[in-house]
Amino acid sequence: MSRMSRLLSVLLVFGLAACATPPEPQLGPDGKPLPRRYQIGIGETSRIQFRMLDSVNALREAAGAAPVEFDSRLNAAAATHARDMAVQNRPWHFGSDGSSPIDRVRRVGYGGRLLGENISETYETELETLAAWMQEPATRDLIVDPRARDMGFSWHQESNGKIWWTLVMGTEELAAQNPASSLVSDVTAALDESDS
């Protein structure tokens, strides 16, 4: 079989596959489609994190805010909290040891000002989760906060497919200008407003 014949055969197979009707989604008792398992594979961390960073920065640009960059310390704080939420089996902003988001970013050595933390317990992709965060005023405001310069983002996926997402925003620039008491009141207010 010549190379041209093999190429045409492959193209024909892909063409037929594209014409196939996708399976109907399974519906739950409420009539809504049941969630499909979004399995995050080994080695996909960078791809998922940078897709989220690009998406957040596109939303920030549309809102007139400067882009953010990943901060490895905030990524570490986000990863720690995502795993801890799974251990606790509840989405909330406090660690099993009673730690707050402020405690977690200090533990990893972040010297900047924490602006807030978005969390989610879902079977959805990172972009579906971002879209849900953009629907709620408190979580949307954190994502497009013009003061933000640093972002941390991570997750923990359970064997059943459930994903615990954590996004943390901060700014190094304001660290020396804002006393800790101001930081505590800002984050507490953000946590009180947030559903997720």
mmCIF file of C-alpha atoms in Angstrom:
data_model
loop_
_atom_site.group_PDB
_atom_site.id
_atom_site.type_symbol
_atom_site.label_atom_id
_atom_site.label_comp_id
_atom_site.label_asym_id
_atom_site.label_seq_id
_atom_site.Cartn_x
_atom_site.Cartn_y
_atom_site.Cartn_z
ATOM 1 C CA MET A 1 0.000 0.000 0.000
ATOM 2 C CA SER A 2 1.503 3.318 -1.009
ATOM 3 C CA ARG A 3 1.917 6.249 1.347
ATOM 4 C CA MET A 4 -0.774 8.137 -0.529
ATOM 5 C CA SER A 5 -3.226 5.228 -0.159
ATOM 6 C CA ARG A 6 -2.503 4.975 3.566
ATOM 7 C CA LEU A 7 -2.988 8.708 3.984
ATOM 8 C CA LEU A 8 -6.309 8.580 2.134
ATOM 9 C CA SER A 9 -7.418 5.622 4.272
ATOM 10 C CA VAL A 10 -6.597 7.478 7.481
ATOM 11 C CA LEU A 11 -8.394 10.594 6.267
ATOM 12 C CA LEU A 12 -11.430 8.499 5.306
ATOM 13 C CA VAL A 13 -11.543 6.924 8.786
ATOM 14 C CA PHE A 14 -11.332 10.354 10.471
ATOM 15 C CA GLY A 15 -13.949 11.724 8.085
ATOM 16 C CA LEU A 16 -16.377 8.920 8.889
ATOM 17 C CA ALA A 17 -15.722 9.302 12.593
ATOM 18 C CA ALA A 18 -16.525 13.006 12.346
ATOM 19 C CA CYS A 19 -19.870 12.191 10.714
ATOM 20 C CA ALA A 20 -20.887 9.790 13.462
ATOM 21 C CA THR A 21 -23.682 10.970 15.720
ATOM 22 C CA PRO A 22 -22.438 11.524 19.272
ATOM 23 C CA PRO A 23 -24.119 9.388 21.930
ATOM 24 C CA GLU A 24 -27.066 10.932 23.735
ATOM 25 C CA PRO A 25 -26.092 12.141 27.217
ATOM 26 C CA GLN A 26 -27.452 10.179 30.148
ATOM 27 C CA LEU A 27 -30.034 12.156 32.093
ATOM 28 C CA GLY A 28 -30.419 12.264 35.840
ATOM 29 C CA PRO A 29 -33.705 12.248 37.781
ATOM 30 C CA ASP A 30 -33.893 16.027 37.382
ATOM 31 C CA GLY A 31 -33.791 15.713 33.589
ATOM 32 C CA LYS A 32 -30.369 17.323 33.359
ATOM 33 C CA PRO A 33 -27.399 15.547 31.797
ATOM 34 C CA LEU A 34 -25.312 13.575 34.270
ATOM 35 C CA PRO A 35 -21.748 14.815 34.599
ATOM 36 C CA ARG A 36 -19.221 13.096 32.392
ATOM 37 C CA ARG A 37 -16.026 12.048 34.045
ATOM 38 C CA TYR A 38 -13.211 14.491 33.349
ATOM 39 C CA GLN A 39 -10.127 12.456 34.082
ATOM 40 C CA ILE A 40 -6.920 14.420 34.541
ATOM 41 C CA GLY A 41 -3.981 12.338 33.422
ATOM 42 C CA ILE A 42 -0.443 12.246 34.698
ATOM 43 C CA GLY A 43 1.637 14.902 33.007
ATOM 44 C CA GLU A 44 -1.276 17.249 32.293
ATOM 45 C CA THR A 45 -0.551 19.672 35.127
ATOM 46 C CA SER A 46 1.255 22.293 33.038
ATOM 47 C CA ARG A 47 -1.280 22.149 30.211
ATOM 48 C CA ILE A 48 -4.239 22.599 32.566
ATOM 49 C CA GLN A 49 -2.564 25.279 34.671
ATOM 50 C CA PHE A 50 -1.513 27.358 31.666
ATOM 51 C CA ARG A 51 -4.919 26.974 29.993
ATOM 52 C CA MET A 52 -6.438 28.377 33.192
ATOM 53 C CA LEU A 53 -3.861 31.178 33.367
ATOM 54 C CA ASP A 54 -4.504 32.135 29.726
ATOM 55 C CA SER A 55 -8.266 32.086 30.306
ATOM 56 C CA VAL A 56 -8.045 34.160 33.480
ATOM 57 C CA ASN A 57 -5.824 36.687 31.717
ATOM 58 C CA ALA A 58 -8.252 36.916 28.779
ATOM 59 C CA LEU A 59 -11.072 37.665 31.233
ATOM 60 C CA ARG A 60 -8.896 40.186 33.048
ATOM 61 C CA GLU A 61 -7.989 41.911 29.782
ATOM 62 C CA ALA A 62 -11.682 42.169 28.871
ATOM 63 C CA ALA A 63 -12.287 43.778 32.283
ATOM 64 C CA GLY A 64 -9.403 46.225 31.803
ATOM 65 C CA ALA A 65 -7.112 44.568 34.377
ATOM 66 C CA ALA A 66 -3.427 43.736 33.946
ATOM 67 C CA PRO A 67 -2.449 40.081 33.466
ATOM 68 C CA VAL A 68 -1.386 37.886 36.367
ATOM 69 C CA GLU A 69 1.498 35.435 36.509
ATOM 70 C CA PHE A 70 1.850 32.140 38.307
ATOM 71 C CA ASP A 71 3.599 32.240 41.638
ATOM 72 C CA SER A 72 4.991 28.853 42.642
ATOM 73 C CA ARG A 73 4.299 29.563 46.318
ATOM 74 C CA LEU A 74 0.630 30.319 45.618
ATOM 75 C CA ASN A 75 0.435 27.173 43.461
ATOM 76 C CA ALA A 76 1.752 25.212 46.450
ATOM 77 C CA ALA A 77 -0.796 26.796 48.797
ATOM 78 C CA ALA A 78 -3.597 26.000 46.312
ATOM 79 C CA ALA A 79 -2.451 22.377 45.951
ATOM 80 C CA THR A 80 -2.280 21.902 49.720
ATOM 81 C CA HIS A 81 -5.789 23.246 50.212
ATOM 82 C CA ALA A 82 -7.285 21.236 47.334
ATOM 83 C CA ARG A 83 -5.965 17.999 48.873
ATOM 84 C CA ASP A 84 -7.121 19.062 52.325
ATOM 85 C CA MET A 85 -10.660 19.818 51.131
ATOM 86 C CA ALA A 86 -10.804 16.288 49.685
ATOM 87 C CA VAL A 87 -9.671 14.852 53.031
ATOM 88 C CA GLN A 88 -12.351 16.880 54.819
ATOM 89 C CA ASN A 89 -14.881 16.069 52.078
ATOM 90 C CA ARG A 90 -16.243 19.603 52.061
ATOM 91 C CA PRO A 91 -15.530 22.727 50.041
ATOM 92 C CA TRP A 92 -14.635 25.474 52.433
ATOM 93 C CA HIS A 93 -11.839 27.930 53.032
ATOM 94 C CA PHE A 94 -10.442 26.509 56.242
ATOM 95 C CA GLY A 95 -7.950 23.687 56.561
ATOM 96 C CA SER A 96 -8.400 20.585 58.676
ATOM 97 C CA ASP A 97 -5.891 22.147 61.071
ATOM 98 C CA GLY A 98 -7.974 25.349 61.316
ATOM 99 C CA SER A 99 -5.730 27.249 58.898
ATOM 100 C CA SER A 100 -7.102 30.149 56.886
ATOM 101 C CA PRO A 101 -6.076 31.139 53.345
ATOM 102 C CA ILE A 102 -3.781 33.751 54.946
ATOM 103 C CA ASP A 103 -2.085 31.062 57.047
ATOM 104 C CA ARG A 104 -1.522 28.863 53.989
ATOM 105 C CA VAL A 105 0.096 31.572 51.861
ATOM 106 C CA ARG A 106 2.346 32.576 54.770
ATOM 107 C CA ARG A 107 3.379 28.941 55.321
ATOM 108 C CA VAL A 108 4.648 28.693 51.746
ATOM 109 C CA GLY A 109 6.614 31.923 52.121
ATOM 110 C CA TYR A 110 4.487 34.256 50.020
ATOM 111 C CA GLY A 111 5.364 37.751 51.188
ATOM 112 C CA GLY A 112 2.724 39.553 49.189
ATOM 113 C CA ARG A 113 -0.834 40.426 50.019
ATOM 114 C CA LEU A 114 -3.448 37.703 49.657
ATOM 115 C CA LEU A 115 -6.490 39.032 47.828
ATOM 116 C CA GLY A 116 -8.638 35.920 48.093
ATOM 117 C CA GLU A 117 -9.280 32.294 47.254
ATOM 118 C CA ASN A 118 -11.862 30.627 45.002
ATOM 119 C CA ILE A 119 -12.715 26.970 45.584
ATOM 120 C CA SER A 120 -14.955 24.385 43.977
ATOM 121 C CA GLU A 121 -16.017 20.774 44.392
ATOM 122 C CA THR A 122 -17.105 19.442 41.013
ATOM 123 C CA TYR A 123 -16.757 16.901 38.234
ATOM 124 C CA GLU A 124 -16.353 19.728 35.710
ATOM 125 C CA THR A 125 -13.280 20.843 33.798
ATOM 126 C CA GLU A 126 -11.164 23.770 34.878
ATOM 127 C CA LEU A 127 -12.755 25.997 32.227
ATOM 128 C CA GLU A 128 -16.295 25.001 33.235
ATOM 129 C CA THR A 129 -15.302 25.786 36.821
ATOM 130 C CA LEU A 130 -13.907 29.165 35.754
ATOM 131 C CA ALA A 131 -17.172 29.899 33.917
ATOM 132 C CA ALA A 132 -19.132 29.065 37.092
ATOM 133 C CA TRP A 133 -16.876 31.349 39.145
ATOM 134 C CA MET A 134 -17.506 34.150 36.648
ATOM 135 C CA GLN A 135 -21.272 33.812 37.258
ATOM 136 C CA GLU A 136 -20.952 34.713 40.953
ATOM 137 C CA PRO A 137 -20.080 38.314 41.921
ATOM 138 C CA ALA A 138 -17.606 37.511 44.745
ATOM 139 C CA THR A 139 -15.624 34.895 42.827
ATOM 140 C CA ARG A 140 -15.723 36.936 39.608
ATOM 141 C CA ASP A 141 -14.501 40.045 41.425
ATOM 142 C CA LEU A 142 -11.482 38.134 42.715
ATOM 143 C CA ILE A 143 -10.587 36.869 39.236
ATOM 144 C CA VAL A 144 -10.692 40.338 37.681
ATOM 145 C CA ASP A 145 -9.390 42.258 40.735
ATOM 146 C CA PRO A 146 -7.143 44.961 39.226
ATOM 147 C CA ARG A 147 -4.771 44.729 42.202
ATOM 148 C CA ALA A 148 -3.879 41.085 41.476
ATOM 149 C CA ARG A 149 -0.455 40.323 40.033
ATOM 150 C CA ASP A 150 0.092 36.739 41.216
ATOM 151 C CA MET A 151 -2.029 33.631 40.853
ATOM 152 C CA GLY A 152 -1.894 30.137 42.254
ATOM 153 C CA PHE A 153 -4.028 27.349 40.838
ATOM 154 C CA SER A 154 -4.197 23.659 41.596
ATOM 155 C CA TRP A 155 -6.542 20.740 42.239
ATOM 156 C CA HIS A 156 -6.927 17.292 43.677
ATOM 157 C CA GLN A 157 -8.876 14.620 41.808
ATOM 158 C CA GLU A 158 -10.357 11.662 43.668
ATOM 159 C CA SER A 159 -10.521 8.175 42.164
ATOM 160 C CA ASN A 160 -14.272 8.639 41.520
ATOM 161 C CA GLY A 161 -13.500 11.668 39.309
ATOM 162 C CA LYS A 162 -14.515 14.415 41.742
ATOM 163 C CA ILE A 163 -12.179 17.403 41.516
ATOM 164 C CA TRP A 164 -11.397 19.918 44.238
ATOM 165 C CA TRP A 165 -10.210 23.157 42.553
ATOM 166 C CA THR A 166 -8.430 26.032 44.310
ATOM 167 C CA LEU A 167 -7.452 29.400 42.802
ATOM 168 C CA VAL A 168 -5.539 31.960 44.890
ATOM 169 C CA MET A 169 -4.860 35.586 43.946
ATOM 170 C CA GLY A 170 -2.314 37.898 45.504
ATOM 171 C CA THR A 171 -0.139 40.891 44.854
ATOM 172 C CA GLU A 172 3.507 41.376 45.811
ATOM 173 C CA GLU A 173 3.383 45.110 45.086
ATOM 174 C CA LEU A 174 1.114 46.024 47.989
ATOM 175 C CA ALA A 175 2.748 43.877 50.658
ATOM 176 C CA ALA A 176 4.706 46.682 52.325
ATOM 177 C CA GLN A 177 1.902 49.222 51.971
ATOM 178 C CA ASN A 178 -0.891 47.269 53.659
ATOM 179 C CA PRO A 179 -0.792 46.178 57.283
ATOM 180 C CA ALA A 180 -1.822 42.653 58.208
ATOM 181 C CA SER A 181 -4.994 43.891 59.897
ATOM 182 C CA SER A 182 -6.178 45.322 56.577
ATOM 183 C CA LEU A 183 -5.325 42.026 54.896
ATOM 184 C CA VAL A 184 -7.316 40.036 57.423
ATOM 185 C CA SER A 185 -10.405 42.213 57.058
ATOM 186 C CA ASP A 186 -10.238 42.176 53.224
ATOM 187 C CA VAL A 187 -9.951 38.388 53.033
ATOM 188 C CA THR A 188 -12.583 37.824 55.715
ATOM 189 C CA ALA A 189 -15.018 40.032 53.802
ATOM 190 C CA ALA A 190 -14.271 38.160 50.564
ATOM 191 C CA LEU A 191 -14.769 34.796 52.284
ATOM 192 C CA ASP A 192 -18.062 35.921 53.813
ATOM 193 C CA GLU A 193 -19.361 36.960 50.351
ATOM 194 C CA SER A 194 -18.200 33.811 48.542
ATOM 195 C CA ASP A 195 -20.486 30.807 48.056
ATOM 196 C CA SER A 196 -17.784 28.712 46.396
#
